[in-house]
Amino acid sequence: MWTQTAFWEPIMLSLKVTLCASLIAMLLGGSLAWWLSRVTFKGKVLLETCFMLPLVLPPTVIGFLLLSGLGRKSMAGRLIESLFHAPVVFTWWAAVIAAATVAFPLVYQTMKAGFLSIDADLVDAGRSIGANEWQVLRHIMLPLSSQAIFTAYILGFARALGEFGATMMFAGNIPGRTQTLPTAIYVATDTGQEGLAWAWTIMMIIISFLMLLMARARSSHGMRS
């Protein structure tokens, strides 16, 4: 018989991981989308193709690459361990990194599309009256692309919430430490705890439904405005 603590632990951890991962994906994806929507250089297509790879690669491949790049045997992994006196692998931060990695392409592509949809004449007009790039971003690009930014966050949040394969490989499935909702559902199903698996599945559906409902409500309000 499962307890309330055992039930709520993966839910709360998933929400914490997803919130951090979606914010990281937004900051990184938004910054790169803003930069690459303004510049042209040789190799840009190749770089953007690399950005989109986590969208099509199997999650196990992403997990393996994260283990190779940030594991205890890697240079980056040893640096992290020397700085924080603990490895990043099999911690909840590993789950955040895995979730942010798979959410990044959706956030980047959506925000880039939003920035590119802005009338270039408005941006040029802002620069012509003396606005610097930060002021153009703050007062013109961000307000005019607010719907795309909101949609990017919802998509990133939903993708991070559902991440399973890369999280399992890079963060593991340690109850109370790295066990998120998707991994918890997998274990409950594998061990015959069908009632618990259904309870967590319903929670995933409710959270995802509310996020999509918010996105649709925002979109409908934007169209009426």
Coordinates of C-alpha atoms in Angstrom, one line a residue:
M1 CA 0.0 0.0 0.0
W2 CA 1.4 3.4 -1.0
T3 CA 1.4 6.4 1.3
Q4 CA 0.6 10.0 0.6
T5 CA 4.3 10.9 0.9
A6 CA 5.3 8.3 -1.7
F7 CA 2.5 9.6 -3.9
W8 CA 3.3 13.3 -3.7
E9 CA 7.1 13.1 -3.8
P10 CA 7.5 12.4 -7.6
I11 CA 4.8 15.0 -8.3
M12 CA 6.5 17.8 -6.4
L13 CA 9.9 16.8 -7.7
S14 CA 8.6 16.8 -11.2
L15 CA 7.1 20.3 -10.8
K16 CA 10.4 21.6 -9.3
V17 CA 12.5 20.0 -12.1
T18 CA 10.1 21.2 -14.8
L19 CA 10.0 24.7 -13.6
C20 CA 13.8 25.0 -13.4
A21 CA 14.2 23.3 -16.8
S22 CA 11.6 25.4 -18.6
L23 CA 13.1 28.6 -17.2
I24 CA 16.6 27.5 -18.3
A25 CA 15.3 26.6 -21.8
M26 CA 13.5 29.9 -22.0
L27 CA 16.6 32.0 -21.1
L28 CA 18.9 30.1 -23.3
G29 CA 16.5 29.5 -26.2
G30 CA 15.2 33.1 -26.1
S31 CA 18.7 34.6 -26.0
L32 CA 19.9 32.5 -29.0
A33 CA 16.6 33.0 -30.9
W34 CA 17.0 36.8 -30.5
W35 CA 20.6 36.7 -31.6
L36 CA 20.1 34.4 -34.5
S37 CA 17.0 36.2 -35.8
R38 CA 19.2 39.3 -36.2
V39 CA 22.4 38.0 -37.7
T40 CA 23.5 36.0 -40.7
F41 CA 26.8 34.2 -40.9
K42 CA 28.4 31.2 -42.6
G43 CA 27.5 28.0 -40.7
K44 CA 24.2 29.4 -39.3
V45 CA 22.1 26.6 -40.8
L46 CA 24.5 24.0 -39.4
L47 CA 24.4 25.6 -36.0
E48 CA 20.6 25.7 -36.0
T49 CA 20.4 22.1 -37.1
C50 CA 22.5 21.2 -34.1
F51 CA 20.0 23.1 -31.9
M52 CA 17.1 21.0 -33.2
L53 CA 18.8 17.6 -32.8
P54 CA 17.3 16.9 -29.3
L55 CA 13.9 17.1 -30.9
V56 CA 14.6 14.1 -33.1
L57 CA 17.3 12.1 -31.3
P58 CA 16.1 9.1 -29.2
P59 CA 16.1 10.1 -25.5
T60 CA 18.6 7.4 -24.7
V61 CA 21.1 8.9 -27.1
I62 CA 20.6 12.3 -25.4
G63 CA 21.1 10.6 -22.0
F64 CA 24.2 8.9 -23.2
L65 CA 25.7 12.2 -24.6
L66 CA 24.9 13.9 -21.3
L67 CA 26.6 11.1 -19.3
S68 CA 29.6 11.3 -21.6
G69 CA 29.8 15.1 -21.5
L70 CA 29.0 15.7 -17.8
G71 CA 29.7 12.3 -16.2
R72 CA 32.4 11.8 -13.6
K73 CA 34.9 10.7 -16.2
S74 CA 34.5 13.8 -18.4
M75 CA 36.5 17.0 -18.0
A76 CA 33.3 19.0 -17.4
G77 CA 32.1 16.5 -14.9
R78 CA 35.4 16.6 -12.9
L79 CA 35.3 20.4 -12.9
I80 CA 31.7 20.4 -11.6
E81 CA 32.6 17.9 -8.9
S82 CA 35.7 19.9 -7.8
L83 CA 33.6 23.1 -7.6
F84 CA 30.6 21.7 -5.8
H85 CA 32.2 18.7 -4.1
A86 CA 29.6 16.4 -5.6
P87 CA 28.9 14.9 -9.1
V88 CA 26.0 16.2 -11.1
V89 CA 25.0 12.7 -12.3
F90 CA 22.1 11.0 -10.3
T91 CA 21.0 14.3 -8.7
W92 CA 17.9 16.3 -9.3
W93 CA 20.0 18.8 -11.2
A94 CA 20.8 16.1 -13.7
A95 CA 17.1 15.7 -14.2
V96 CA 16.8 19.5 -14.8
I97 CA 19.6 19.4 -17.4
A98 CA 18.0 16.4 -19.2
A99 CA 14.6 18.1 -19.2
A100 CA 16.0 21.5 -20.3
T101 CA 18.0 19.8 -23.2
V102 CA 14.9 18.2 -24.7
A103 CA 12.7 21.3 -24.1
F104 CA 15.2 23.7 -25.7
P105 CA 14.5 23.0 -29.4
L106 CA 10.8 23.7 -29.0
V107 CA 11.4 26.9 -27.1
Y108 CA 14.1 28.1 -29.5
Q109 CA 12.1 27.5 -32.7
T110 CA 8.9 29.0 -31.3
M111 CA 10.6 32.2 -30.0
K112 CA 12.6 32.6 -33.2
A113 CA 9.4 32.4 -35.2
G114 CA 7.9 35.1 -32.9
F115 CA 10.9 37.4 -33.4
L116 CA 10.9 36.9 -37.1
S117 CA 7.2 37.7 -37.4
I118 CA 7.8 41.3 -36.2
D119 CA 7.7 44.0 -38.9
A120 CA 11.3 44.9 -39.6
D121 CA 10.2 48.5 -40.2
L122 CA 9.2 48.8 -36.6
V123 CA 12.5 47.6 -35.4
D124 CA 14.4 50.0 -37.8
A125 CA 12.2 52.9 -36.6
G126 CA 13.2 52.2 -33.0
R127 CA 16.8 52.2 -33.9
S128 CA 16.4 55.4 -36.0
I129 CA 15.3 57.4 -33.0
G130 CA 18.3 56.3 -31.0
A131 CA 17.2 53.1 -29.2
N132 CA 20.0 50.6 -28.5
E133 CA 19.6 46.9 -29.0
W134 CA 18.5 46.3 -25.4
Q135 CA 15.8 49.0 -25.7
V136 CA 14.6 47.6 -29.0
L137 CA 14.3 44.2 -27.5
R138 CA 12.6 45.4 -24.3
H139 CA 10.1 47.9 -25.9
I140 CA 9.5 46.5 -29.3
M141 CA 10.4 42.8 -29.8
L142 CA 9.3 41.3 -26.5
P143 CA 5.9 43.0 -26.4
L144 CA 5.1 42.2 -30.0
S145 CA 6.2 38.6 -29.6
S146 CA 4.6 38.0 -26.2
Q147 CA 2.2 35.4 -27.6
A148 CA 5.0 33.4 -29.1
I149 CA 7.0 33.7 -25.9
F150 CA 4.0 32.4 -23.8
T151 CA 3.5 29.5 -26.3
A152 CA 7.2 28.7 -26.2
Y153 CA 7.1 28.4 -22.4
I154 CA 4.0 26.2 -22.4
L155 CA 5.6 23.9 -25.0
G156 CA 8.9 23.8 -23.1
F157 CA 7.1 23.1 -19.8
A158 CA 5.1 20.3 -21.3
R159 CA 8.1 18.7 -23.0
A160 CA 10.2 18.9 -19.8
L161 CA 7.4 17.5 -17.7
G162 CA 7.1 14.4 -19.9
E163 CA 10.8 13.7 -20.2
F164 CA 11.7 10.1 -19.4
G165 CA 14.6 8.4 -21.3
A166 CA 17.3 11.0 -20.9
T167 CA 16.3 11.5 -17.3
M168 CA 16.4 7.8 -16.5
M169 CA 19.9 7.5 -17.9
F170 CA 21.4 10.7 -16.6
A171 CA 19.6 11.3 -13.3
G172 CA 18.5 7.8 -12.5
N173 CA 15.3 6.8 -10.7
I174 CA 16.0 7.4 -7.0
P175 CA 12.8 7.8 -4.9
G176 CA 12.7 11.2 -3.2
R177 CA 15.8 12.4 -5.1
T178 CA 15.5 12.0 -8.9
Q179 CA 12.3 10.0 -9.4
T180 CA 10.0 12.2 -11.6
L181 CA 6.4 11.4 -12.6
P182 CA 7.3 9.6 -15.9
T183 CA 9.9 7.4 -14.2
A184 CA 7.6 6.8 -11.2
I185 CA 4.8 5.7 -13.6
Y186 CA 7.2 3.3 -15.3
V187 CA 8.3 1.7 -12.1
A188 CA 4.8 1.4 -10.7
T189 CA 3.6 -0.3 -13.9
D190 CA 6.6 -2.6 -13.9
T191 CA 6.0 -3.7 -10.3
G192 CA 2.3 -4.2 -10.8
Q193 CA 1.1 -1.1 -8.8
E194 CA -1.6 -0.3 -11.3
G195 CA -3.6 1.9 -9.0
L196 CA -0.6 4.1 -8.2
A197 CA 0.3 4.2 -11.9
W198 CA -3.2 5.4 -12.7
A199 CA -3.1 8.0 -10.0
W200 CA 0.1 9.5 -11.3
T201 CA -1.1 9.3 -14.9
I202 CA -4.2 11.3 -14.0
M203 CA -2.1 13.9 -12.3
M204 CA 0.1 14.2 -15.5
I205 CA -3.1 14.6 -17.6
I206 CA -4.5 17.2 -15.3
I207 CA -1.3 19.3 -15.3
S208 CA -0.8 19.0 -19.1
F209 CA -4.5 19.8 -19.7
L210 CA -4.3 23.0 -17.5
M211 CA -1.2 24.1 -19.3
L212 CA -2.7 23.6 -22.8
L213 CA -5.9 25.3 -21.6
M214 CA -3.9 28.3 -20.5
A215 CA -2.2 28.5 -23.9
R216 CA -5.5 28.3 -25.8
A217 CA -7.1 30.9 -23.5
R218 CA -4.1 33.2 -24.1
S219 CA -4.3 32.6 -27.8
S220 CA -8.0 33.3 -28.0
H221 CA -7.6 36.5 -25.9
G222 CA -4.8 37.6 -28.2
M223 CA -7.0 37.1 -31.3
R224 CA -9.8 39.1 -29.8
S225 CA -7.4 41.9 -28.9

